[in-house]
Every structure is written in structure tokens, then in C-alpha cells.
Coordinates of C-alpha atoms in Angstrom, one line a residue:
Chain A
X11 CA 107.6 71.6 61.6
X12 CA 104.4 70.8 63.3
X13 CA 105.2 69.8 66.3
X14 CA 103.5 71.5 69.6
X15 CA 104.5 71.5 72.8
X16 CA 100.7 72.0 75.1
X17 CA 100.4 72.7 78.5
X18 CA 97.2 72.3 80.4
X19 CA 96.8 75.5 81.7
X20 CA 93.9 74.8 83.5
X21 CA 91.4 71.7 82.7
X22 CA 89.6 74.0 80.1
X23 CA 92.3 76.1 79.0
X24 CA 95.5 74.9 76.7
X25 CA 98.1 76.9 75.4
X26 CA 100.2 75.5 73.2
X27 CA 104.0 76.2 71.4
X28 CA 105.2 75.3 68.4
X29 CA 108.5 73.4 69.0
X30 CA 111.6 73.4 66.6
X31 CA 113.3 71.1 68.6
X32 CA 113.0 68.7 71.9
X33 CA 116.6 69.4 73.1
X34 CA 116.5 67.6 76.7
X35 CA 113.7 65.1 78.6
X36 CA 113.8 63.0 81.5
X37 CA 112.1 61.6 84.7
X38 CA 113.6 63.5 88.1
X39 CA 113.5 61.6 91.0
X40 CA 110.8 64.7 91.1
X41 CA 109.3 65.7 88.2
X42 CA 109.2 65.9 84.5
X43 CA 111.7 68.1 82.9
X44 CA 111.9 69.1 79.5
X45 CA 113.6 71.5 77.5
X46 CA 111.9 72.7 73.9
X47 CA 113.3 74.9 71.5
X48 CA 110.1 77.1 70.6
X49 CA 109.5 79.5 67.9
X50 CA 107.2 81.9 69.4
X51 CA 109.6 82.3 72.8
X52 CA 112.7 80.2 72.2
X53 CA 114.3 78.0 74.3
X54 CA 111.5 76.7 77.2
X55 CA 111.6 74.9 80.2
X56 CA 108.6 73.1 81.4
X57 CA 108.2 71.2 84.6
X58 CA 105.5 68.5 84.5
X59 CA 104.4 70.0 81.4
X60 CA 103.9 73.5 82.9
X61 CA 106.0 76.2 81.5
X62 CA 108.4 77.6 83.8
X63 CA 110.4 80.1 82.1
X64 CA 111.6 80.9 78.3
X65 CA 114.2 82.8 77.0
X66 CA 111.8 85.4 75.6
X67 CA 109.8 86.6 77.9
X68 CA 111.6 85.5 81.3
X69 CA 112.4 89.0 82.1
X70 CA 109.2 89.7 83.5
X71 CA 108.3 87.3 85.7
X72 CA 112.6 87.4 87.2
X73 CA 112.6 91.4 87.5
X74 CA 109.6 91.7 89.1
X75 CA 110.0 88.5 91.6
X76 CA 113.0 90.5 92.8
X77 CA 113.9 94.3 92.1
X78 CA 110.4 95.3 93.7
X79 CA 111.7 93.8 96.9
X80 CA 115.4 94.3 96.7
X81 CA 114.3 98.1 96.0
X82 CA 112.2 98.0 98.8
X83 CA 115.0 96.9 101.6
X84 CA 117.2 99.8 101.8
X85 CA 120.7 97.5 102.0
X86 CA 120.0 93.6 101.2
X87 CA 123.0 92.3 101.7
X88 CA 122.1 87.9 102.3
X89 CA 118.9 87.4 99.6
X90 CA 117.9 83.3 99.4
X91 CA 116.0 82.0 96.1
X92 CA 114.0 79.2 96.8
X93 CA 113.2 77.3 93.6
X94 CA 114.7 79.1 90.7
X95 CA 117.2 76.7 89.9
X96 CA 116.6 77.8 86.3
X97 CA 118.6 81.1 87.8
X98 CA 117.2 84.1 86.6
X99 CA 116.4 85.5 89.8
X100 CA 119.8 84.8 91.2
X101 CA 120.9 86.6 87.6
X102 CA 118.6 90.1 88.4
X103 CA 119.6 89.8 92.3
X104 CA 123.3 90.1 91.7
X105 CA 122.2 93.5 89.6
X106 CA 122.2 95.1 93.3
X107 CA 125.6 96.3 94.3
X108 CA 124.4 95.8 98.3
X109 CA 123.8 91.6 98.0
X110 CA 127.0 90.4 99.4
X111 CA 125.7 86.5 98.9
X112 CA 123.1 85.5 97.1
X113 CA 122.0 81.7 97.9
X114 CA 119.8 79.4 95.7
X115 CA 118.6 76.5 97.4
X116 CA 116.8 74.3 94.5
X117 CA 115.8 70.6 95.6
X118 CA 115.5 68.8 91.9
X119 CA 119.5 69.3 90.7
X120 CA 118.4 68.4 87.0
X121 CA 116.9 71.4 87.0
X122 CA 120.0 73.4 87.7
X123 CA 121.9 71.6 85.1
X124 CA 119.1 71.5 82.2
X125 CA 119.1 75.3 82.7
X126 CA 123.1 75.4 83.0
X127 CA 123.1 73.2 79.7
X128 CA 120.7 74.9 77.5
X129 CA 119.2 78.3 79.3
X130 CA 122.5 80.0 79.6
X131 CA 120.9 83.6 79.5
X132 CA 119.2 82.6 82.5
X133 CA 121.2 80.5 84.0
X134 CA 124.7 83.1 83.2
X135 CA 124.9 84.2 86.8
X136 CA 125.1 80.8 88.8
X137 CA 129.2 80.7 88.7
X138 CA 129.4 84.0 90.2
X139 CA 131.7 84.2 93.5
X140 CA 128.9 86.1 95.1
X141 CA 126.4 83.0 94.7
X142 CA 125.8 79.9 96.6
X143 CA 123.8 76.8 95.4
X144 CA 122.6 74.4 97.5
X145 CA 120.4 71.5 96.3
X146 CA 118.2 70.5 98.8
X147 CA 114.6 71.6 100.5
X148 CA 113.9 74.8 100.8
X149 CA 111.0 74.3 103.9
X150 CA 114.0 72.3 105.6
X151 CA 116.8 75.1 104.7
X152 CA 114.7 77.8 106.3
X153 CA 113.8 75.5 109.2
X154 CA 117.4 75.6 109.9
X155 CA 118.4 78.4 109.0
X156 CA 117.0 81.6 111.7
X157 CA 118.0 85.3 111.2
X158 CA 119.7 84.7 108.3
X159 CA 118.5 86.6 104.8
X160 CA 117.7 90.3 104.6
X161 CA 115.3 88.9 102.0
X162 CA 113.7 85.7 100.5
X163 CA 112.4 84.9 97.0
X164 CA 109.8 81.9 96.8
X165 CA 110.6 81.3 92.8
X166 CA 108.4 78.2 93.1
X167 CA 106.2 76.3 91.1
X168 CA 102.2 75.9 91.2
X169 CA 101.2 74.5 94.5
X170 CA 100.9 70.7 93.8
X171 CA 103.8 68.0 93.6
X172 CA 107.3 69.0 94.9
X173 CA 106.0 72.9 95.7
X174 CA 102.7 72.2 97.5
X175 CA 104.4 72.8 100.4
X176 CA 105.6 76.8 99.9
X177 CA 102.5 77.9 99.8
X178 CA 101.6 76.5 103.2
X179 CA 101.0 79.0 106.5
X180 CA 103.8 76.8 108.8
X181 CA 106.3 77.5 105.8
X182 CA 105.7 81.1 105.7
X183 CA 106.5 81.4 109.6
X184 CA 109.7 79.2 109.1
X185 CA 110.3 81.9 106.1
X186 CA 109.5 84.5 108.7
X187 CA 112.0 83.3 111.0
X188 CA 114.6 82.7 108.6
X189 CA 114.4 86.2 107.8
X190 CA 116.5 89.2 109.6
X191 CA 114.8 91.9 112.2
X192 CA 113.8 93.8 109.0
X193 CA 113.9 91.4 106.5
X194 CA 111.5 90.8 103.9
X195 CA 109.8 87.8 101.1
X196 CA 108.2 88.0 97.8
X197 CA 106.6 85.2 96.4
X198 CA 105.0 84.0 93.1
X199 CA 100.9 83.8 93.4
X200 CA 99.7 82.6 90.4
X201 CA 96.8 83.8 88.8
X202 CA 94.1 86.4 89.6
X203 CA 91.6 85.2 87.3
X204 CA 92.3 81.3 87.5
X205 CA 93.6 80.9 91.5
X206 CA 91.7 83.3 93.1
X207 CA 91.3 80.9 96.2
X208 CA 95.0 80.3 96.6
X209 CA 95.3 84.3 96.2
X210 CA 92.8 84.9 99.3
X211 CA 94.3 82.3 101.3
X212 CA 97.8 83.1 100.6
X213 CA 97.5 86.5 101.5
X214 CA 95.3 85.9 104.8
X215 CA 98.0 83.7 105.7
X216 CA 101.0 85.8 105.0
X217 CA 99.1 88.9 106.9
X218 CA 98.9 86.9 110.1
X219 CA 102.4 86.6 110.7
X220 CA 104.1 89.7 108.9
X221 CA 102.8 93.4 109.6
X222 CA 103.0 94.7 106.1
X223 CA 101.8 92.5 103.0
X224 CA 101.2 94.0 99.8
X225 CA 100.2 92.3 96.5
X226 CA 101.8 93.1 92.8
X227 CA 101.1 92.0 89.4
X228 CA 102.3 91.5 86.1
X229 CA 102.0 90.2 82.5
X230 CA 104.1 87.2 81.8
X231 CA 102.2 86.1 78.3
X232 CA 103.2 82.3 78.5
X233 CA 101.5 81.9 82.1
X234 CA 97.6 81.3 82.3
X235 CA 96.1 84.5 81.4
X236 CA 98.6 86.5 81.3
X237 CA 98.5 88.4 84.7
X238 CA 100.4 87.6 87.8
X239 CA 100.4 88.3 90.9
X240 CA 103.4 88.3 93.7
X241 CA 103.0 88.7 97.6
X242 CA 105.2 90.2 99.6
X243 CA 105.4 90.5 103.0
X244 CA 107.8 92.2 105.0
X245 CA 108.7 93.3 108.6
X246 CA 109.6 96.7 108.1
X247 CA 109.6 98.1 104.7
X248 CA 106.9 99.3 102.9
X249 CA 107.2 99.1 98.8
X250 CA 104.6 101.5 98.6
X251 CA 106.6 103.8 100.8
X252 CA 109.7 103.6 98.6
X253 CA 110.8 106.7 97.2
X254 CA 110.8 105.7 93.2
X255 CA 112.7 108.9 92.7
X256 CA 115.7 107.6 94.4
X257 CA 115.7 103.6 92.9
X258 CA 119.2 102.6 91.0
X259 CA 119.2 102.7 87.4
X260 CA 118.7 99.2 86.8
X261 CA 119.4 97.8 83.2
X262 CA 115.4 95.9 83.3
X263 CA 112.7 95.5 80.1
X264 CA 109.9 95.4 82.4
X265 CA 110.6 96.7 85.9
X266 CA 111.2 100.3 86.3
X267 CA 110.4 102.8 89.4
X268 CA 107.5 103.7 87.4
X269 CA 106.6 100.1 87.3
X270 CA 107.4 99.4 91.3
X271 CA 104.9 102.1 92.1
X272 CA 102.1 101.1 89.2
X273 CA 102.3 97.3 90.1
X274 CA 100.6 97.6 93.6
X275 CA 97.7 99.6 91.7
X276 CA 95.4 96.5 91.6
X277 CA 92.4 96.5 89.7
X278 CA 89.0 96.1 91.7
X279 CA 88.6 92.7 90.8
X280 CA 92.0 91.5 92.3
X281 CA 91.7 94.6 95.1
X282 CA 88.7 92.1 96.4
X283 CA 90.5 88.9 96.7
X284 CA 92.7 90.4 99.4
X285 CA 90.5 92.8 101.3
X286 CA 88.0 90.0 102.0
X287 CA 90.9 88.0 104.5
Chain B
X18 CA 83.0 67.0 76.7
X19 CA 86.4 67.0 74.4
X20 CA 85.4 70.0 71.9
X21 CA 88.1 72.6 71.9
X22 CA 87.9 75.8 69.8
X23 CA 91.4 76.4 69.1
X24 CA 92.7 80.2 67.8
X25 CA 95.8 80.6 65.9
X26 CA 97.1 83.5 68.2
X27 CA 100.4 83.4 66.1
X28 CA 101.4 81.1 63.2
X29 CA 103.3 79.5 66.2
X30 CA 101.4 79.8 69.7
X31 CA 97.5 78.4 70.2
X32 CA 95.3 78.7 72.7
X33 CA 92.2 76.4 73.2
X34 CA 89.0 76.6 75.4
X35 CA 87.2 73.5 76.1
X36 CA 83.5 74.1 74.4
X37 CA 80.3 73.1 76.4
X38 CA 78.1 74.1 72.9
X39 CA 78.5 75.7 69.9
X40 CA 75.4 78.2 69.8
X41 CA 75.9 79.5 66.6
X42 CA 78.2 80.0 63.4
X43 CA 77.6 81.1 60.5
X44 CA 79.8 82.8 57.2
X45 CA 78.2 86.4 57.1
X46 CA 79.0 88.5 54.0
X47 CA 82.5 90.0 55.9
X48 CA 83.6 87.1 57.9
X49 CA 83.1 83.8 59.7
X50 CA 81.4 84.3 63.1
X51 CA 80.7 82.2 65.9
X52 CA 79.7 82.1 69.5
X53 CA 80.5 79.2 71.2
X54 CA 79.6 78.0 75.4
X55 CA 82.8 77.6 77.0
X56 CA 83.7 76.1 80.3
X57 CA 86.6 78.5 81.4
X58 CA 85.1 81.8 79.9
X59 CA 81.3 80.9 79.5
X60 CA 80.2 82.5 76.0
X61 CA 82.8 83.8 73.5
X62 CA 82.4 85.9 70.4
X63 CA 84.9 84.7 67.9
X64 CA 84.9 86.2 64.4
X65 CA 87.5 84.4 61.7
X66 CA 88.6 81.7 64.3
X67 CA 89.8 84.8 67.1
X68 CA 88.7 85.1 70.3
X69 CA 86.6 88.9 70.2
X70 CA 84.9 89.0 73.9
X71 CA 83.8 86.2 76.2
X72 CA 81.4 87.1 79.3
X73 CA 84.1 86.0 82.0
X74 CA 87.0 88.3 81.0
X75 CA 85.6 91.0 78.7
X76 CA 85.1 93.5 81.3
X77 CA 88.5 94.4 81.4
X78 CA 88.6 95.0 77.7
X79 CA 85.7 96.8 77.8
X80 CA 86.6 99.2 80.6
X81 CA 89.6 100.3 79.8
X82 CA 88.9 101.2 75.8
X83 CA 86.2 103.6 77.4
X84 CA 86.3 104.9 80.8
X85 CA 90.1 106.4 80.6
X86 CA 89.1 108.1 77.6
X87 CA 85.5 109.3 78.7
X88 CA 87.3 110.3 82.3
X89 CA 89.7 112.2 80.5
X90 CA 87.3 114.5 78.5
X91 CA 85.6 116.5 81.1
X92 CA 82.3 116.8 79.0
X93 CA 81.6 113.9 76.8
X94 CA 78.2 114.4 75.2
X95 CA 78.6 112.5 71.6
X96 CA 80.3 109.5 71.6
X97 CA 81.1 107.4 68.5
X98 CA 81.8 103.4 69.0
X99 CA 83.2 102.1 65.2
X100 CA 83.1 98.4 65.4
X101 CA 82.5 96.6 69.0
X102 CA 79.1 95.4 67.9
X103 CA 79.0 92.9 70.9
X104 CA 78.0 96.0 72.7
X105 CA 80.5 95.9 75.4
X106 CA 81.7 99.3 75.0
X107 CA 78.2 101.1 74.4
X108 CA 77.5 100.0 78.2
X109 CA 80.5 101.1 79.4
X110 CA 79.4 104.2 77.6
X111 CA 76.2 104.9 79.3
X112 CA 77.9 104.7 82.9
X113 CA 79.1 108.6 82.1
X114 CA 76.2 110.6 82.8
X115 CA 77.4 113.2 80.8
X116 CA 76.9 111.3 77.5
X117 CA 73.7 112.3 75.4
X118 CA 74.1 109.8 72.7
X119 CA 76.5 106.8 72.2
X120 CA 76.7 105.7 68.4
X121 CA 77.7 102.5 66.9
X122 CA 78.8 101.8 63.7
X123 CA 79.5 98.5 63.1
X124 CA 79.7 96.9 59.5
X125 CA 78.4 93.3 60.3
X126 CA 74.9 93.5 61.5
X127 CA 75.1 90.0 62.2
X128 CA 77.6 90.3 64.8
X129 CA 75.1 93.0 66.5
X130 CA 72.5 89.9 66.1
X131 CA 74.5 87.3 67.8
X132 CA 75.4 89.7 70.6
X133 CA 71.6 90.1 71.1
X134 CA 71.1 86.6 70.8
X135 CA 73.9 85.2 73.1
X136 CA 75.5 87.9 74.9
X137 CA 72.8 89.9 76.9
X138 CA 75.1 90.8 79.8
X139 CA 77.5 92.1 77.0
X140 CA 74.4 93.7 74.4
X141 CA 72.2 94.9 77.4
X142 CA 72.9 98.5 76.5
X143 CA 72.4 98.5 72.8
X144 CA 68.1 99.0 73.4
X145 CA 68.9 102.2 75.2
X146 CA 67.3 105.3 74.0
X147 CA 70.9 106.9 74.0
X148 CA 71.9 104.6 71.6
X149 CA 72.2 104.8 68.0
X150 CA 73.0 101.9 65.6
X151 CA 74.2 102.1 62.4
X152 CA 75.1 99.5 60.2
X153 CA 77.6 100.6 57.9
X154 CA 81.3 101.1 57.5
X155 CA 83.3 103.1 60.1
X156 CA 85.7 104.3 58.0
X157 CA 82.8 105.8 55.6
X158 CA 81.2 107.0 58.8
X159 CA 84.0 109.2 59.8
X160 CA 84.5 110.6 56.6
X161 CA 80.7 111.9 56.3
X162 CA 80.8 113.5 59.9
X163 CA 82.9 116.2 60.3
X164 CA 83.2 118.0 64.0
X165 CA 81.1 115.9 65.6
X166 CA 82.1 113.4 68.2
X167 CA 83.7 114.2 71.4
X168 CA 85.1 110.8 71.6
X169 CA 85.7 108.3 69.2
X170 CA 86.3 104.8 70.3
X171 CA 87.8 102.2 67.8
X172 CA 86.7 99.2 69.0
X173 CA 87.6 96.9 65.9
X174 CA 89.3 93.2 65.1
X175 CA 93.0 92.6 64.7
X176 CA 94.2 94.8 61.2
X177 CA 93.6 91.7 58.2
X178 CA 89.9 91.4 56.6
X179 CA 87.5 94.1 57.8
X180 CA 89.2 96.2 60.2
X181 CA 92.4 96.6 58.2
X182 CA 92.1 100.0 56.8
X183 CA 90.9 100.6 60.9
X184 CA 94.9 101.0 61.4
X185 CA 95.8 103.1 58.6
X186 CA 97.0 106.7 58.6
X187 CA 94.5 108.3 56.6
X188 CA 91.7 106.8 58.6
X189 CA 93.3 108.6 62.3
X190 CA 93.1 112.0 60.0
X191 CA 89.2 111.4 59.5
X192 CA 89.1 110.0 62.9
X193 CA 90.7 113.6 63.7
X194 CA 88.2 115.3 61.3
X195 CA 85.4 113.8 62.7
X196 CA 85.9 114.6 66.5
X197 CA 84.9 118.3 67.8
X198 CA 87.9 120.9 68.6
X199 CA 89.0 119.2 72.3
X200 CA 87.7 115.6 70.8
X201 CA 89.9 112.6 71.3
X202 CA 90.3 108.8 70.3
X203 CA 90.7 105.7 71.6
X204 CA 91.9 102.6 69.9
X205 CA 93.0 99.2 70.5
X206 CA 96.2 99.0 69.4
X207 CA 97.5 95.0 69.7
X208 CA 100.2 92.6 72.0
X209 CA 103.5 94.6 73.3
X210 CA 104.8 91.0 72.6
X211 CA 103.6 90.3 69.1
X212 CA 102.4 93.6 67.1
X213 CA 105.3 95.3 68.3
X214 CA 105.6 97.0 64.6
X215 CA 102.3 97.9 64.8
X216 CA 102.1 99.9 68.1
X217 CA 105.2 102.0 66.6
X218 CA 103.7 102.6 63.1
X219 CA 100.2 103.4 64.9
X220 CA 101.6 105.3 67.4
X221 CA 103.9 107.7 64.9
X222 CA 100.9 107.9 62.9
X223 CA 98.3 109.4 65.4
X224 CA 101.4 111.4 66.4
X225 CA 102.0 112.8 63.4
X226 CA 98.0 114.0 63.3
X227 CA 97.1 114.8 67.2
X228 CA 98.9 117.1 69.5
X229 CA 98.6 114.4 72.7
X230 CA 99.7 110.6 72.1
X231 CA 99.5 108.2 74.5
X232 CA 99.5 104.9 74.9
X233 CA 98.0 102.5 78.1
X234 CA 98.3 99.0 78.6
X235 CA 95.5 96.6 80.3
X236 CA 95.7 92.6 80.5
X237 CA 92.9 90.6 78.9
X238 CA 93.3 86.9 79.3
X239 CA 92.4 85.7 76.4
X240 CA 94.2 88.5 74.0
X241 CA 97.5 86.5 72.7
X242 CA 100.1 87.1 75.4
X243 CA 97.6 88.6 77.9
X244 CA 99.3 92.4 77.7
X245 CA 96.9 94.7 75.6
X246 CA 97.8 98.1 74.2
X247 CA 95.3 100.9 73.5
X248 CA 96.5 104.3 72.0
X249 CA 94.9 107.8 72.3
X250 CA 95.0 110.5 70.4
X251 CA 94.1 113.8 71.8
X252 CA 93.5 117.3 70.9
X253 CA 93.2 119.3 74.0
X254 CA 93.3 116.5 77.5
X255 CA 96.1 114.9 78.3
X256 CA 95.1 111.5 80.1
X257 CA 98.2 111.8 82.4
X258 CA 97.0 115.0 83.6
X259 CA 93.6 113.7 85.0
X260 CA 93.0 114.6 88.6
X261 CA 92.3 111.0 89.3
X262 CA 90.8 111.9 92.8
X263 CA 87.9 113.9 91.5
X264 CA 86.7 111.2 89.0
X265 CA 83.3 109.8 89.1
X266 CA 82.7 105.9 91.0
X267 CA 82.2 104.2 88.2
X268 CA 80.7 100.5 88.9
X269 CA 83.9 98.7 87.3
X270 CA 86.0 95.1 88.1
X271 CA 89.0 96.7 86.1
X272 CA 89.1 100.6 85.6
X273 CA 89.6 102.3 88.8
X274 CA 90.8 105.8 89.1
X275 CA 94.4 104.2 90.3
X276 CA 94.3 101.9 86.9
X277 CA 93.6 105.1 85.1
X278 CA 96.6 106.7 85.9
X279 CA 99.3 103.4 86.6
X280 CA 97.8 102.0 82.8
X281 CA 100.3 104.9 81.2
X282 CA 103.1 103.1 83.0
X283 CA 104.7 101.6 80.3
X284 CA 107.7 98.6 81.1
X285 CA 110.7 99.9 79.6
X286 CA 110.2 96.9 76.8
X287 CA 106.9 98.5 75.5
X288 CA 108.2 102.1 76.0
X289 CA 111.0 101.5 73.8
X290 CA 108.1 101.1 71.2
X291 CA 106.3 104.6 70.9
X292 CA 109.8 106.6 71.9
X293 CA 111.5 105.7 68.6
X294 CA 108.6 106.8 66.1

């Protein structure tokens, strides 16, 4: 068949899928939402005609979103995914024997049930008694919701449409607040070749509010170029400090304690974009 | 301008650059080559329709297939390049002090042309009275010099057309043959996501021939999937025994003394690979 499925990666750049089959697409009341059934990586969700996630090669990007910081809180009992409503986060969170409730606030509820529908190996984990999914905004459900989550995944999209506003410095201190005394966040960055200013600024505004912010990367072959970066920032905990030695044996492809330690190694080129803030 | 060069990266995944110019192409007697002005990664080398170097992203390519190995041998004097007639790794080369003469054997002189043409911040090095370059083929090259290189870099295409017998089992013996008693190789060795059958039949083969195996992983946008594997083969150093604090400040974007050593860090996914040879 030769039909392709292209995304824009960025106006210069295309990447494109060959698709088997279009299985779902609609109009959200906010975005696009589609569904393919690729070749190359298998089932595929794409959001405005960006990929979000695919069946193949989803474990990177929804190990490394959370077991670098559920490994680096000692007991994480309340964790929050914003975004995610595909739910592979939600799936590696409940992996930790600590997370007593693990709560996925997603605003577009098509998502949640495209990925229900056709990304059950993501999505496997949403039916647990241990999770909680709540459709609505996640800048309001922080705003209202103070001391609450040992730690917080941003699982967002790029920073334009319905996400534009998680990568703003007023939602970070409401994600601050929402947070417990020694709570922590990671969230997605996007690229260190292709957003290097959202990177800087990201970072510079994540360091004024929380007193240790570290960045991580890794590979995730159907985003633009291929590295990623993640940002943490936390109130207490270090992930470098973390004893790798001592991590649970999680069942992961990507993430290991080998990998929690090698992640923060950035190269110069990326070291740059964060020591310049 | 709506000129895309599109490469094949699988028979099912594409990825396109917008082109400002094409400044050359041409059918040379081994293969089709082209170098075309692009928008997102300036100039780019492409040799039968895939992407070889592009002056944006082809440091980290270039960095990492020379500086682990070069900081790994304590003494690199001779250093063989077989392929990589852009030049990128001959400059990397002559960063190491130590080195008395880089050599590059590459079996399309035209490519060497181009490079000098179009890619003078990539082919800078190649006038240097260190360097020797030879047109011919590697494989012959190896073959005729016995116990002479201390390093051996195999800089080549992906295994079809030219560079095929570059991944084959006889050629890591003359590869072995031709390096000095403590020499070691580097290679590039594919995508983790794609090749997967390659990494393991490459990596069992230099296994089987050098006392020390080891493969490291970089990310090069616009490699298919981003995630890059290299393989070494050693006969005395072991890479992961560098004292990565006493290496020399190299004047890199990508390698740093951290990268050398958290680039051996394999995710369990690419682990898997070289563990059941």
C-alpha cells in the first residue's frame, strides 16, 4: 500500500510512515486525532498531525518520563500525569509498589478513548483500582489542587494549541505548589537540536522556583531528531544523588540504573543551553 | 522553495529536508552522489539517495567514531580512516596530538572532490601534512598492511553497494591483521531500531576475532531513528576502563569525557543485542 502518513516535523523537516490502515479520525472540540496503523512502528497516534506515541517505540519516551523520577523520590506514594491520556505513563508508574494513587488528568477525552480503543498496550493500565482519570485542565487541576502529589509528570504535547500553556513559568509555580514538601516534576522538552530556545527558557524558568533542576535525554526515533530532552525539577531529591546500586528491578527496554545515571551526562552542545540561564 | 530530497530510511519510514539548491550530483563509477543546500541542516552529502553527513549535525557523528577510540589508546601514532571521504573523521583525527599520520582510504575519489568542493568546514583537515589520501579500496588496503595502524576507524555507508563486504567477518580479521599488537577498531555499526540483526552478527563477529568488544551508542539526527551504534574491537584497552578524568580537552559539541564513558550504557533493548551472540 502506498499510503503515508507525514508529519511536519519542523517547516524543513518531514518524516513520514507508511500506513496500512487509517483505523480512527475526527475533529476534538481540541485537536485533530488520528489513529494509523503503520508498518514501520505499528499502531500510531498523532495529535494535529504530530506523532504522539506508537506501539513500537513508546517505551522510551514512557520509562524515561517517569522511572528516572519515581526512582529519584524515595516513597511516591500520590504521582499526577498531566496529558498522557494515551496512558503509558500511568502504565510504567503503577510498576512502583510505593504509588498508592496514580491520577491522570487529560483535558481532550477522545484521546483517552482512541487510546482505550486501539492502543491497548498503552493504554492496559487505565482500569486499574490504583488509578484515577479526570478529564479536565491540568493548569486548573494543579491551581486547585496544593500539597497534593509526591510527584508530577507533564506528558504534554509541543507548546502550541491546547499545551502552550504547560510550558509557561506561572504553570510551573502552580505545579510547584501542587507538589508535597519534597515532591518533585519531570516534564517533556522537546528537542535539543530543533527547540533549543524553549530548552533555555524552560529550564531558566523551572530553576527560579525549584532548588534542584536537572536535564535528561533520550532517543525516541519517531520524534524530530531523535534526541529528547526531559526537565526535572524537584525540591529535595537529587537524581544524580540516587544510589543506582539500590534502584528496583524494573521490567523496562530502555530505562535501567545504568541508564538513570548516563542520561544526565549531556553532551556539550546541550550542557550549553542550560548553563547559559 | 518546495524541493524536498526525500531518503528511503526503511522500505516504510522517509525523511525529507526542504532543499535551498542542489550543488551537485553526479553518477560516479561506484555510486550516485550528491550534495544538496538544505534549510534545516545546511549542506548534506548524500550518496545513493542516503543522507552521509550534513554540516549542522555531523559533529556528533564524527566525534564519537574517533575520539572514544583515539582516548582509549594511550599512544595513537598511525591512524587508518577506510571510507569517510567527507573528511569529518580525519579532523577529528588531528585534535590528538599524539597522532603522526592519519590515512584515508576511500574508494570514490569523487566523494573526496565534493567534500573539497562543498564541505570545507567538514574537508578542512584533508590538506594537512599529517594526512595521507589514498584512493583505493579499504578492504584491499587492509589486506596489504600488516601490523601497522594503531587505530582503524571504519567510517563507511550502510552494508549494500560499496561498503558491503565493510561488515563482513573476514574483513574484521584483516582489520585485526592490519592494526599493531594493542591496535583497535572502530566501526559504525547501524539503528538499535532497524539493523538490529546486524549489530548482533557484527558484534559476534569482532567477538569472535578481538579479545575486547564493545559497543557505544551516539544520536545523529538525521541517521534513521536518530540512535547510532558504533562497535570496537580491541586488543589490549578496554574503553570502559578509561580514566575519564585524565583525558585531554578536546574542542568538541558531542564527545566529552562524561559521553565517553555514559555512550557504553546500553538500554536494556540494545543490550539484549550483543549479549546473545
Amino acid at each position: 500500500m502506498n499510503c503515508w502518513f507525514t508529519e511536519l516535523q519542523t517547516d524543513h523537516l518531514k518524516l513520514s510512515c507508511r500506513v496500512k490502515k487509517v483505523l480512527c479520525e475526527e475533529k476534538t472540540p481540541f485537536q485533530h486525532l488520528a489513529v494509523y496503523d503503520t508498518v514501520q512502528f505499528g499502531r500510531m497516534l498523532a495529535l494535529d498531525d504530530v506523532i504522539q506515541t506508537t506501539v513500537k517505540d513508546e517505551f522510551v519516551y514512557h520509562e524515561m518520563i517517569t522511572h528516572v523520577g519515581l526512582n529519584t523520590h524515595p516513597n511516591p506514594r500520590r504521582v499526577l500525569v498531566i496529558g498522557g491520556g494515551d496512558g503509558g505513563s500511568i502504565r510504567e508508574i503503577l510498576k512502583h509498589s510505593s504509588v498508592e494513587q496514580a491520577t491522570l488528568v487529560e483535558i481532550d477525552e477522545r484521546v483517552i478513548a482512541a487510546a482505550r480503543e486501539y492502543l491497548p498496550e498503552i493504554s492496559c493500565a487505565l482500569d486499574d483500582p490504583r488509578v484515577r482519570v479526570i478529564v479536565d485542565d491540568g493548569i486548573k487541576h494543579v491551581k486547585e489542587n496544593r500539597n497534593t502529589y509526591d510527584m508530577i509528570i507533564v506528558d504534554s504535547t509541543d507548546p502550541v494549541g491546547p499545551a502552550e500553556g504547560l510550558f509557561g513559568k506561572a504553570f510551573y509555580q502552580d505545579v510547584h505548589d501542587a507538589l508535597t514538601e519534597d515532591g518533585l516534576f519531570v516534564a517533556q522538552t522537546e528537542s535539543p537540536f530543533f527547540n533549543q530556545d524553549i530548552i533555555s527558557r524552560v529550564f531558566r524558568d523551572i530553576r527560579s522556583i525549584f532548588p534542584i533542576t536537572r536535564l535528561f535525554l533520550a532517543c525516541v526515533p519517531t520524534y524530530p531528531g531523535g534526541l529528547w530532552s526531559f526537565t526535572m525539577g524537584s525540591k529535595k531529591y537529587d537524581p544524580r544523588q540516587v544510589n543506582v546500586l539500590e534502584l528496583p528491578d524494573l521490567k523496562t527496554r530502555y530505562y535501567s540504573p545504568a541508564i538513570h545515571r548516563a542520561a544526565f551526562e549531556l553532551p556539550p552542545f546541550v550542557a550549553e543551553l542550560v548553563e547559559q540561564g
